[in-house]
Coordinates of C-alpha atoms in Angstrom, one line a residue:
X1 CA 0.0 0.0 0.0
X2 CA 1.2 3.4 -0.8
X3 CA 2.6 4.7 2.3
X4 CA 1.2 8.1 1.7
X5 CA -2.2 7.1 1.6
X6 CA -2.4 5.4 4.6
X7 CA -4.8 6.1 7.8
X8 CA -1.5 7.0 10.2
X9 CA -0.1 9.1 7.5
X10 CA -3.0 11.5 7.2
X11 CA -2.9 11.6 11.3
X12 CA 0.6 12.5 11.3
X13 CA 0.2 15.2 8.9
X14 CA -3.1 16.6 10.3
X15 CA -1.0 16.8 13.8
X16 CA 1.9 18.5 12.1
X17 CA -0.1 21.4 11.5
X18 CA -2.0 21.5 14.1
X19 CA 0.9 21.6 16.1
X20 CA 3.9 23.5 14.1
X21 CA 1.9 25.3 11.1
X22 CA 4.9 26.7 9.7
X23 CA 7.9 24.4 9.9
X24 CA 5.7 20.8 10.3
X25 CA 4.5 20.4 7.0
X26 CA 7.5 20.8 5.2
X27 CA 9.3 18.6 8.1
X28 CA 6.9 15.4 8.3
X29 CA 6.5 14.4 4.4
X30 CA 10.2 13.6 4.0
X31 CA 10.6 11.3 7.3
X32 CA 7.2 9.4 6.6
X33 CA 9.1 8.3 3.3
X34 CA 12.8 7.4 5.0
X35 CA 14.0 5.0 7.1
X36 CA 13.4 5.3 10.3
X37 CA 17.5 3.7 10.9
X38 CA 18.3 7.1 8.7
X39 CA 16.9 9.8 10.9
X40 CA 19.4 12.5 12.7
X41 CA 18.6 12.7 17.1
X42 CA 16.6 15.7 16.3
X43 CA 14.6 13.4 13.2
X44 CA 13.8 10.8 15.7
X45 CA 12.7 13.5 18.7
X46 CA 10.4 14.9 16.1
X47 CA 8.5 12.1 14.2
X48 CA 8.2 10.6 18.0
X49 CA 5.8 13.7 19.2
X50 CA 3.6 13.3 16.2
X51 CA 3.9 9.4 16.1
X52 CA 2.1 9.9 19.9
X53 CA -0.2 12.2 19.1
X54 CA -1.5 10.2 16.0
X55 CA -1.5 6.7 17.1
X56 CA -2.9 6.6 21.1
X57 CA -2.6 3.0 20.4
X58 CA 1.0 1.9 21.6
X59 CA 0.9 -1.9 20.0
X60 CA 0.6 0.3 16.8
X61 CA 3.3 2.9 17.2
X62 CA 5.3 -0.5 17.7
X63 CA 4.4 -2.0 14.8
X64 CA 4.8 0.7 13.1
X65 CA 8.3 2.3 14.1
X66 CA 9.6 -1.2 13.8
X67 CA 8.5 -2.0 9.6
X68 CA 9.7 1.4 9.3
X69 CA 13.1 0.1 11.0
X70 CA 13.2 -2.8 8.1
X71 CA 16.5 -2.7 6.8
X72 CA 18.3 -1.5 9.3
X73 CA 22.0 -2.5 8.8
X74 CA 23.1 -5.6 11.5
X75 CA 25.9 -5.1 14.6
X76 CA 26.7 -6.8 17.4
X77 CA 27.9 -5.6 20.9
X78 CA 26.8 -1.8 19.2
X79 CA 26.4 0.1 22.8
X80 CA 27.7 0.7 26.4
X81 CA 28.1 3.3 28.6
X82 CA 30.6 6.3 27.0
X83 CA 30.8 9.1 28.1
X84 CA 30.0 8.0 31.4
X85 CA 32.2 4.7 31.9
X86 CA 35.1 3.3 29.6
X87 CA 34.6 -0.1 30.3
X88 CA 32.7 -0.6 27.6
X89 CA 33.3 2.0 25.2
X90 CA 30.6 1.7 23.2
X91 CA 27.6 4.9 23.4
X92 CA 24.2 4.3 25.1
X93 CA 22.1 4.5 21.9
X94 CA 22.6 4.1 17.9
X95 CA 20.2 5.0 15.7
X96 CA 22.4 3.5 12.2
X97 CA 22.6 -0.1 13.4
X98 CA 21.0 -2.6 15.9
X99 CA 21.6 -5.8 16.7
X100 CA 18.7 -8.0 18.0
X101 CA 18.2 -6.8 21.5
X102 CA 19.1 -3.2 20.6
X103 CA 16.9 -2.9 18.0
X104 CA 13.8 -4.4 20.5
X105 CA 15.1 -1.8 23.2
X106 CA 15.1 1.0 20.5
X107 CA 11.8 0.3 19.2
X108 CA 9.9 -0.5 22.5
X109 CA 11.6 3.2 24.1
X110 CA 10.8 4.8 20.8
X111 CA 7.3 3.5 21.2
X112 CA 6.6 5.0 24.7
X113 CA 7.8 8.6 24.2
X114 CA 7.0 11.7 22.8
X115 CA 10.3 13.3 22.2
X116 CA 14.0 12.4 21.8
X117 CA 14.6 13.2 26.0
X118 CA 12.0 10.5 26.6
X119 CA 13.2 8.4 24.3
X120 CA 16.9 8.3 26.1
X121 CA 15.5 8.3 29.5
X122 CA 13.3 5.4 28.9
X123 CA 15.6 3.3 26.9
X124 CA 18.6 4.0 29.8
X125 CA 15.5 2.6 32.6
X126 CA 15.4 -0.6 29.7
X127 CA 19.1 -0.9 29.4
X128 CA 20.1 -1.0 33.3
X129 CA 18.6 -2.7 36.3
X130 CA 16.8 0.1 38.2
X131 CA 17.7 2.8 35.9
X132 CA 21.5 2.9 37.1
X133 CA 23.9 3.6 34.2
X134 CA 26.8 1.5 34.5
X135 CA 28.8 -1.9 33.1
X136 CA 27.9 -3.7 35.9
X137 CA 23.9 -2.8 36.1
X138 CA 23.5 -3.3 32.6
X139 CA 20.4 -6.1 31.9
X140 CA 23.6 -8.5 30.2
X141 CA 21.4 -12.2 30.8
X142 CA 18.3 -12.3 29.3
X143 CA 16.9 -14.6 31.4
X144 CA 18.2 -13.2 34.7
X145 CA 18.7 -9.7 34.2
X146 CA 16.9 -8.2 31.3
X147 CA 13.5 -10.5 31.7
X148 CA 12.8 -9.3 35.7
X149 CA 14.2 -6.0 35.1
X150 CA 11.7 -4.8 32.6
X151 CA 8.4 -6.5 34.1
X152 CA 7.1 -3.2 34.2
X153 CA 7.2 -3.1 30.6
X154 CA 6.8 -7.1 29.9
X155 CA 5.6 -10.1 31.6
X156 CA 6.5 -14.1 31.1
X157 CA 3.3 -16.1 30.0
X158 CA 5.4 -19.4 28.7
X159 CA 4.6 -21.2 31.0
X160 CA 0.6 -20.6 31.2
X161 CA 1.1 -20.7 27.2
X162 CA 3.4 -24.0 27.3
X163 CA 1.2 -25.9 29.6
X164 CA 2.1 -29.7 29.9
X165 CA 4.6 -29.2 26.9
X166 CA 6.8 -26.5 28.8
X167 CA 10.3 -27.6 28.3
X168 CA 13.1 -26.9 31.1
X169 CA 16.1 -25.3 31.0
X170 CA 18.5 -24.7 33.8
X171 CA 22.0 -21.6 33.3
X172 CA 24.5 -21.3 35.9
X173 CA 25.2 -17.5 35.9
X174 CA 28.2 -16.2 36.6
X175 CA 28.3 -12.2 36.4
X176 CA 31.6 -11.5 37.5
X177 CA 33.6 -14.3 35.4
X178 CA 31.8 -12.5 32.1
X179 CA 32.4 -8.4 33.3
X180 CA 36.0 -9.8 34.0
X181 CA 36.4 -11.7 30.6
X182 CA 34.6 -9.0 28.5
X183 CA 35.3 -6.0 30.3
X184 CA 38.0 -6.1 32.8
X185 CA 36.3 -5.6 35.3
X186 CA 36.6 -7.3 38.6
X187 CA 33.5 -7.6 41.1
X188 CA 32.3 -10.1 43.2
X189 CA 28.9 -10.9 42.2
X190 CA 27.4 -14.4 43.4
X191 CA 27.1 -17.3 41.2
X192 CA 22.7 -17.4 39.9
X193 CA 21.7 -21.1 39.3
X194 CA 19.0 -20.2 37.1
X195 CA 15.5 -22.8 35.7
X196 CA 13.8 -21.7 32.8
X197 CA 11.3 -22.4 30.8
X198 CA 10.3 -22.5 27.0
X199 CA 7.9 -23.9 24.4
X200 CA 9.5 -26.3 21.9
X201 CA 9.2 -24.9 18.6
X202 CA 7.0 -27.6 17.2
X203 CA 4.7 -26.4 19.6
X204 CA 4.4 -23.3 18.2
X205 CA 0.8 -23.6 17.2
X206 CA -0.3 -23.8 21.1
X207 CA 1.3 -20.0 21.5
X208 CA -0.5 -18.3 18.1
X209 CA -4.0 -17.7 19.5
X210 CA -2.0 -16.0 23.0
X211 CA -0.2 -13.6 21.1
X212 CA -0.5 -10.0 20.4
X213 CA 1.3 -7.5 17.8
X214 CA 3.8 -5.8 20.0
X215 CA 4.5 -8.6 22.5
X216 CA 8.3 -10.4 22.8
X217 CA 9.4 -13.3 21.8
X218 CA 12.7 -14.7 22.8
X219 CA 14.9 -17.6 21.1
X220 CA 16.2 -20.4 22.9
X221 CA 19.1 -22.2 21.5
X222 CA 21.3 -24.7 23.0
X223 CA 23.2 -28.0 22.6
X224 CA 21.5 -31.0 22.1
X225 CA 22.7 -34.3 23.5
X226 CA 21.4 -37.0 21.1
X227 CA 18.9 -39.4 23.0
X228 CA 17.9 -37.2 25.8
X229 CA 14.8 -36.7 26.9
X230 CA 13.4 -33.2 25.9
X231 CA 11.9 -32.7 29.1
X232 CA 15.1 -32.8 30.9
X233 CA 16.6 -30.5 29.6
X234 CA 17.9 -32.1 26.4
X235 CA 21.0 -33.4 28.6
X236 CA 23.0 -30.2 27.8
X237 CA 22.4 -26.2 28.1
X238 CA 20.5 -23.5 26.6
X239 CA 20.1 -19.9 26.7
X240 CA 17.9 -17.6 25.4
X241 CA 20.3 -16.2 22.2
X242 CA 17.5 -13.7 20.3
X243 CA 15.2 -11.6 20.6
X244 CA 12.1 -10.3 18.7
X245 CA 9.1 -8.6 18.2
X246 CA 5.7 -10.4 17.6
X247 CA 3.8 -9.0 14.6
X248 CA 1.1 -10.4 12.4
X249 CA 0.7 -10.5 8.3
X250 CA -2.2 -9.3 6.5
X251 CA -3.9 -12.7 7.0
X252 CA -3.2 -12.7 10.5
X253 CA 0.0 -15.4 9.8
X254 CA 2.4 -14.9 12.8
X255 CA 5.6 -12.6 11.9
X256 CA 8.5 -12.1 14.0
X257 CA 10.6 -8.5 13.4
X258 CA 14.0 -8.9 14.3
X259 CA 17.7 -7.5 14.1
X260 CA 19.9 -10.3 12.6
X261 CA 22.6 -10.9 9.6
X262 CA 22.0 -8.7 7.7
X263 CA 19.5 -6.3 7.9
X264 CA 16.1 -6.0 10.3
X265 CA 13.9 -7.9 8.4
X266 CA 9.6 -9.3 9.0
X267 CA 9.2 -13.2 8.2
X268 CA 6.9 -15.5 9.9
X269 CA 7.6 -17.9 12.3
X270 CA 7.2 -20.9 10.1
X271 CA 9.6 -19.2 7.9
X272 CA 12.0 -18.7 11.0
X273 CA 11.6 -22.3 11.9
X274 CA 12.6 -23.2 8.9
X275 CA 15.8 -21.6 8.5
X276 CA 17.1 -22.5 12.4
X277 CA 16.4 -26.4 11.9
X278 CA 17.4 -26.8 8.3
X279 CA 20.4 -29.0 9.3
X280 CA 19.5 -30.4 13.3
X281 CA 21.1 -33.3 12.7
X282 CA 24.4 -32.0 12.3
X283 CA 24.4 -29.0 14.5
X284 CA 23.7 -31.8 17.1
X285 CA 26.5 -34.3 15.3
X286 CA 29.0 -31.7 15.6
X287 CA 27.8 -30.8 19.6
X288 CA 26.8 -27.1 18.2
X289 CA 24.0 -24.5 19.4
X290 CA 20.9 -25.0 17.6
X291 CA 17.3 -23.8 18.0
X292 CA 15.2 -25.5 20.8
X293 CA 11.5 -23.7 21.6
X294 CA 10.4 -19.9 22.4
X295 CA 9.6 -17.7 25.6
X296 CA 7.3 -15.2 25.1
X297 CA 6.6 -12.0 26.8
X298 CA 3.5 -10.1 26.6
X299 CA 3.4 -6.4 26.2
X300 CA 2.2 -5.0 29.4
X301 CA -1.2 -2.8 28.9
X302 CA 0.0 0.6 30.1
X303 CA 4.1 0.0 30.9
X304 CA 4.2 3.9 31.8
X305 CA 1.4 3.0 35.0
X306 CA 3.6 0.3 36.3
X307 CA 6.9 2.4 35.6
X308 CA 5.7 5.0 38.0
X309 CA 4.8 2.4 40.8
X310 CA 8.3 2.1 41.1
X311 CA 10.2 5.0 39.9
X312 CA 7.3 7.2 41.5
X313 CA 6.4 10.9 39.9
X314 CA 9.9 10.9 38.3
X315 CA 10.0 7.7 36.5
X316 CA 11.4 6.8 34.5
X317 CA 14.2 7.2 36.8
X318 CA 17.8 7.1 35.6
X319 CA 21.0 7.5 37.5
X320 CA 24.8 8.0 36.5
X321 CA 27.4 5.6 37.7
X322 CA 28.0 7.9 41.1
X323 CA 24.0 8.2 41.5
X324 CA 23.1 11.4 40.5
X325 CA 20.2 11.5 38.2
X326 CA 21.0 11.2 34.5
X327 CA 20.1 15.0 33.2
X328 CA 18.8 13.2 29.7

């Protein structure tokens, strides 16, 4: 469909002048037909203000900032906390390049703000337990860190989606083993034994009718000990090792939007499927990672409301490494 005829174009434009008579309607036009991954800081601040007050529907302003993302050139280990640590010397956003979990940060901060400070502020409270900038705090283990970290924004249903065909997965976490190795850094954080859960991705079919444009949906992968039984674990480990958005085709066929070699790209799940288990038997031969089952994680109904039950009337709250507030 021609972009420029669509329902959420004409709201955009009616808002621009409504709200910026002069300068809007000479601003808007041009970013509705670009890349979202092409926009300058002041771009994104912009189209996020008229996004908000054209779409009061925030599955939708998901949807949409993420297919407007397709094509998004692919990075891994793109951010960390310059200027404000060297550790990691990496900055705390990008707007050029994601990799999987940056471009589901960037899209879901995106999606619940109004203007570029927003957008910082809330993708720093995604990015770090509590809000608190630093290598250390930063959400590194899906499972353990970013998962309960963001239940404000997302909550587990695998397991009431799973049922009887939930498949276990236990981690043994060691945060100050992988800040030493990756970063240098020594600190002596206590060993997590960690059980998970996921749905085996022939199972998929139990999970479609549970989920909703706008929810997340993580990839478990692990290695696979021939002969095991797949509820116990499969005899070796997994990990959650991708993330993605939940989206729907025009037929209401389940999609998945996600960061990965090379580009951002929308496929379905069967498609997805297809690709991770085209050779099982000898990813499993060979004692590699392969592709085992799905958590997902639905979209909470108004992530701002539960945001300020913990942050209070300054959520979202963001701190510096020394605790002072983050002046985003």
């Amino acid at each position: 469909m021609n972009r420029f005829a669509s329902p959420l174009f004409a709201a955009l434009l009616a808002s621009a002048f409504a709200a910026e008579p002069a300068a809007a309607p000479d601003k808007l036009p041009p970013l509705l037909a670009k890349p979202l991954y092409q926009f300058t800081e002041a771009e994104t601040g912009f189209y996020l203000g008229h996004l908000a007050a054209a779409e009061p529907d925030l599955r939708r302003r998901i949807l949409h900032l993420a297919r407007k993302n397709i094509g998004q050139p692919y990075e891994l280990y793109l951010l960390g906390e310059m200027p404000f640590e060297t550790h990691d010397p990496q900055p705390l956003y990008c707007l050029g390049k994601s990799d999987c979990l940056v471009f589901t940060e960037h899209i879901y901060a995106m999606a619940l703000s109004r203007d570029w400070s927003g957008f910082m502020r809330l993708l720093q409270r995604i990015r770090y337990r509590d809000g608190r900038i630093g290598v250390a705090t930063r959400n590194h283990f899906t499972e353990t860190d970013w998962n309960p970290s963001n239940r404000w924004l997302v909550r587990d249903i695998t397991a009431e989606v799973a049922g009887d065909k939930a498949v276990k997965f236990a981690e043994r976490i060691d945060r100050s083993k992988f800040l030493l190795g990756r970063c240098g850094l020594k600190t002596t954080i206590p060993v997590e034994d960690h059980l998970e859960v996921c749905l085996p991705y022939a199972e998929l079919a139990r999970a479609d009718s549970h989920l909703r444009e706008g929810d997340c949906v993580e990839i478990v992968r692990g290695v696979v000990k021939p002969g095991v039984p797949v509820n116990d674990t499969f005899g070796g480990n997994a990990w959650i090792g991708h993330v993605g958005l939940v989206a729907r085709g025009a037929d209401g066929t389940l999609h998945i939007i996600h960061s990965a070699e090379p580009a951002v790209r929308e496929e379905t799940m069967a498609q997805f499927i297809a690709r991770e288990t085209a050779q099982l038997a000898e990813r499993d031969a060979a004692g590699k990672a392969r592709l085992i089952g799905f958590k997902f994680l639905r979209l909470q109904d108004d992530p701002l409301a539960h945001l300020r039950q913990l942050d209070g009337a300054e959520a979202p709250r963001v701190t510096l490494p020394d605790g002072k507030a983050a002046g985003f």
